[in-house]
Amino acid sequence: YLNQSYAFNGTLSDESLNYVAGSIALKSFDQNETVIQQGDIGESLYLVKSGTFRISDGKRVIMTLQSGRLFGEFGAFIEQERPFTVTAISSDCEVWEIPGPAVKVLMGDIKASTYLQMLKDKYP
């Protein structure tokens, strides 16, 4: 699932996939449950498995995300305060939580141009 998601699109090596597979955790969220709180420090990256999630800055909705999309990259890549709150907005939401060390392994497999395109697609 990880390598076939929109975010990674077949770019991951078998070695990286094996490492990450041993590091990730499937997390479930109920409707209206907060996954990431704006201002918190975090290092994990999240890959949506199912459900719909809302990204907001406290004043407005930035976007909604569904299966195969990533969130939490700001904290995962540079370990800073989370700029957005992410909330599950449908029932039975699931994400794969990818911890910081595994994120660094993944980033070693993704070409810079691929990552920049992912950000452009996410934040047009």
PDB file of C-alpha atoms in Angstrom:
ATOM      1  CA  TYR A   1       0.000   0.000   0.000  1.00  0.00           C
ATOM      2  CA  LEU A   2       2.766   2.425   0.930  1.00  0.00           C
ATOM      3  CA  ASN A   3       4.680   2.205  -2.340  1.00  0.00           C
ATOM      4  CA  GLN A   4       1.512   2.359  -4.456  1.00  0.00           C
ATOM      5  CA  SER A   5       0.063   5.418  -2.715  1.00  0.00           C
ATOM      6  CA  TYR A   6      -0.204   8.731  -4.541  1.00  0.00           C
ATOM      7  CA  ALA A   7       2.542  10.138  -2.348  1.00  0.00           C
ATOM      8  CA  PHE A   8       5.258   7.637  -3.221  1.00  0.00           C
ATOM      9  CA  ASN A   9       4.035   6.327  -6.585  1.00  0.00           C
ATOM     10  CA  GLY A  10       6.359   3.331  -6.811  1.00  0.00           C
ATOM     11  CA  THR A  11       9.551   5.274  -5.959  1.00  0.00           C
ATOM     12  CA  LEU A  12      10.596   3.297  -2.876  1.00  0.00           C
ATOM     13  CA  SER A  13      13.291   0.626  -2.830  1.00  0.00           C
ATOM     14  CA  ASP A  14      12.604  -2.802  -1.336  1.00  0.00           C
ATOM     15  CA  GLU A  15      15.142  -2.074   1.412  1.00  0.00           C
ATOM     16  CA  SER A  16      13.340   1.132   2.412  1.00  0.00           C
ATOM     17  CA  LEU A  17       9.943  -0.548   2.278  1.00  0.00           C
ATOM     18  CA  ASN A  18      11.130  -3.341   4.569  1.00  0.00           C
ATOM     19  CA  TYR A  19      12.561  -0.868   7.084  1.00  0.00           C
ATOM     20  CA  VAL A  20       9.457   1.322   7.071  1.00  0.00           C
ATOM     21  CA  ALA A  21       7.090  -1.660   7.272  1.00  0.00           C
ATOM     22  CA  GLY A  22       8.655  -2.537  10.623  1.00  0.00           C
ATOM     23  CA  SER A  23       8.297   1.042  11.880  1.00  0.00           C
ATOM     24  CA  ILE A  24       4.808   2.187  10.931  1.00  0.00           C
ATOM     25  CA  ALA A  25       1.669   1.881  13.008  1.00  0.00           C
ATOM     26  CA  LEU A  26      -1.965   1.837  11.879  1.00  0.00           C
ATOM     27  CA  LYS A  27      -4.001   4.333  13.905  1.00  0.00           C
ATOM     28  CA  SER A  28      -7.780   4.700  13.946  1.00  0.00           C
ATOM     29  CA  PHE A  29      -9.763   7.874  14.604  1.00  0.00           C
ATOM     30  CA  ASP A  30     -13.420   8.586  15.213  1.00  0.00           C
ATOM     31  CA  GLN A  31     -15.325  11.396  13.543  1.00  0.00           C
ATOM     32  CA  ASN A  32     -14.252  14.834  14.878  1.00  0.00           C
ATOM     33  CA  GLU A  33     -11.183  13.402  16.615  1.00  0.00           C
ATOM     34  CA  THR A  34      -8.005  15.492  16.346  1.00  0.00           C
ATOM     35  CA  VAL A  35      -4.979  13.761  14.835  1.00  0.00           C
ATOM     36  CA  ILE A  36      -2.565  16.715  14.910  1.00  0.00           C
ATOM     37  CA  GLN A  37      -3.054  19.889  16.948  1.00  0.00           C
ATOM     38  CA  GLN A  38      -1.706  23.165  15.550  1.00  0.00           C
ATOM     39  CA  GLY A  39       1.321  24.264  17.597  1.00  0.00           C
ATOM     40  CA  ASP A  40       2.300  20.786  18.789  1.00  0.00           C
ATOM     41  CA  ILE A  41       5.789  19.512  18.055  1.00  0.00           C
ATOM     42  CA  GLY A  42       5.855  16.293  16.105  1.00  0.00           C
ATOM     43  CA  GLU A  43       8.072  14.240  13.877  1.00  0.00           C
ATOM     44  CA  SER A  44       5.668  11.723  12.367  1.00  0.00           C
ATOM     45  CA  LEU A  45       4.279  11.718   8.856  1.00  0.00           C
ATOM     46  CA  TYR A  46       0.811  10.299   8.200  1.00  0.00           C
ATOM     47  CA  LEU A  47      -0.506   8.440   5.164  1.00  0.00           C
ATOM     48  CA  VAL A  48      -4.301   8.268   4.901  1.00  0.00           C
ATOM     49  CA  LYS A  49      -5.544   4.686   4.545  1.00  0.00           C
ATOM     50  CA  SER A  50      -9.272   5.408   4.794  1.00  0.00           C
ATOM     51  CA  GLY A  51     -11.726   8.142   5.696  1.00  0.00           C
ATOM     52  CA  THR A  52     -11.624  11.891   5.217  1.00  0.00           C
ATOM     53  CA  PHE A  53      -9.479  14.370   7.141  1.00  0.00           C
ATOM     54  CA  ARG A  54      -9.733  18.163   7.370  1.00  0.00           C
ATOM     55  CA  ILE A  55      -6.657  20.390   7.538  1.00  0.00           C
ATOM     56  CA  SER A  56      -7.336  23.807   9.079  1.00  0.00           C
ATOM     57  CA  ASP A  57      -5.408  26.729  10.504  1.00  0.00           C
ATOM     58  CA  GLY A  58      -7.962  27.663  13.156  1.00  0.00           C
ATOM     59  CA  LYS A  59      -9.700  30.226  10.942  1.00  0.00           C
ATOM     60  CA  ARG A  60     -10.345  28.360   7.718  1.00  0.00           C
ATOM     61  CA  VAL A  61     -10.270  24.939   6.133  1.00  0.00           C
ATOM     62  CA  ILE A  62      -7.137  24.564   4.033  1.00  0.00           C
ATOM     63  CA  MET A  63      -8.127  21.271   2.393  1.00  0.00           C
ATOM     64  CA  THR A  64      -9.560  17.808   2.904  1.00  0.00           C
ATOM     65  CA  LEU A  65      -7.601  14.610   2.311  1.00  0.00           C
ATOM     66  CA  GLN A  66      -8.569  11.040   1.536  1.00  0.00           C
ATOM     67  CA  SER A  67      -6.886   7.701   0.855  1.00  0.00           C
ATOM     68  CA  GLY A  68      -3.294   7.790  -0.352  1.00  0.00           C
ATOM     69  CA  ARG A  69      -2.592  11.383   0.675  1.00  0.00           C
ATOM     70  CA  LEU A  70       0.011  12.534   3.186  1.00  0.00           C
ATOM     71  CA  PHE A  71      -0.098  15.048   6.000  1.00  0.00           C
ATOM     72  CA  GLY A  72       2.237  16.109   8.784  1.00  0.00           C
ATOM     73  CA  GLU A  73       5.248  16.622   6.538  1.00  0.00           C
ATOM     74  CA  PHE A  74       6.247  19.963   8.073  1.00  0.00           C
ATOM     75  CA  GLY A  75       6.888  18.395  11.455  1.00  0.00           C
ATOM     76  CA  ALA A  76       8.308  15.208   9.988  1.00  0.00           C
ATOM     77  CA  PHE A  77      10.946  16.875   7.858  1.00  0.00           C
ATOM     78  CA  ILE A  78      12.113  19.725  10.072  1.00  0.00           C
ATOM     79  CA  GLU A  79      10.639  18.894  13.495  1.00  0.00           C
ATOM     80  CA  GLN A  80       8.930  22.229  14.016  1.00  0.00           C
ATOM     81  CA  GLU A  81       5.581  23.257  15.465  1.00  0.00           C
ATOM     82  CA  ARG A  82       2.675  21.882  13.472  1.00  0.00           C
ATOM     83  CA  PRO A  83       1.221  24.748  11.389  1.00  0.00           C
ATOM     84  CA  PHE A  84      -2.216  23.116  11.011  1.00  0.00           C
ATOM     85  CA  THR A  85      -4.765  21.082  12.910  1.00  0.00           C
ATOM     86  CA  VAL A  86      -5.820  17.820  11.267  1.00  0.00           C
ATOM     87  CA  THR A  87      -9.199  16.367  12.218  1.00  0.00           C
ATOM     88  CA  ALA A  88     -10.963  13.167  11.165  1.00  0.00           C
ATOM     89  CA  ILE A  89     -14.268  14.246   9.608  1.00  0.00           C
ATOM     90  CA  SER A  90     -15.755  10.895   8.676  1.00  0.00           C
ATOM     91  CA  SER A  91     -16.293   7.802  10.771  1.00  0.00           C
ATOM     92  CA  ASP A  92     -13.764   4.985  10.786  1.00  0.00           C
ATOM     93  CA  CYS A  93     -10.731   7.001   9.685  1.00  0.00           C
ATOM     94  CA  GLU A  94      -7.368   5.252   9.544  1.00  0.00           C
ATOM     95  CA  VAL A  95      -3.838   6.483   8.918  1.00  0.00           C
ATOM     96  CA  TRP A  96      -0.425   4.886   8.776  1.00  0.00           C
ATOM     97  CA  GLU A  97       1.816   6.793  11.181  1.00  0.00           C
ATOM     98  CA  ILE A  98       5.384   6.889   9.880  1.00  0.00           C
ATOM     99  CA  PRO A  99       7.860   7.920  12.634  1.00  0.00           C
ATOM    100  CA  GLY A 100      10.632  10.455  11.995  1.00  0.00           C
ATOM    101  CA  PRO A 101      13.524   7.995  11.501  1.00  0.00           C
ATOM    102  CA  ALA A 102      11.499   6.055   8.911  1.00  0.00           C
ATOM    103  CA  VAL A 103      10.570   9.327   7.166  1.00  0.00           C
ATOM    104  CA  LYS A 104      14.269  10.067   6.723  1.00  0.00           C
ATOM    105  CA  VAL A 105      14.762   6.644   5.101  1.00  0.00           C
ATOM    106  CA  LEU A 106      11.844   7.315   2.749  1.00  0.00           C
ATOM    107  CA  MET A 107      13.185  10.714   1.794  1.00  0.00           C
ATOM    108  CA  GLY A 108      16.458   9.107   0.766  1.00  0.00           C
ATOM    109  CA  ASP A 109      14.507   7.211  -1.918  1.00  0.00           C
ATOM    110  CA  ILE A 110      12.488  10.116  -3.254  1.00  0.00           C
ATOM    111  CA  LYS A 111      14.112  12.419  -5.775  1.00  0.00           C
ATOM    112  CA  ALA A 112      13.953  16.119  -4.902  1.00  0.00           C
ATOM    113  CA  SER A 113      11.982  16.845  -8.072  1.00  0.00           C
ATOM    114  CA  THR A 114       9.375  14.240  -7.122  1.00  0.00           C
ATOM    115  CA  TYR A 115       8.994  15.724  -3.643  1.00  0.00           C
ATOM    116  CA  LEU A 116       8.675  19.273  -4.995  1.00  0.00           C
ATOM    117  CA  GLN A 117       5.954  18.113  -7.371  1.00  0.00           C
ATOM    118  CA  MET A 118       4.133  16.454  -4.458  1.00  0.00           C
ATOM    119  CA  LEU A 119       4.173  19.754  -2.559  1.00  0.00           C
ATOM    120  CA  LYS A 120       2.984  21.694  -5.624  1.00  0.00           C
ATOM    121  CA  ASP A 121       0.108  19.249  -6.059  1.00  0.00           C
ATOM    122  CA  LYS A 122      -0.830  19.518  -2.400  1.00  0.00           C
ATOM    123  CA  TYR A 123      -0.498  23.303  -2.071  1.00  0.00           C
ATOM    124  CA  PRO A 124      -1.411  24.758  -5.484  1.00  0.00           C
TER     125      PRO A 124
END
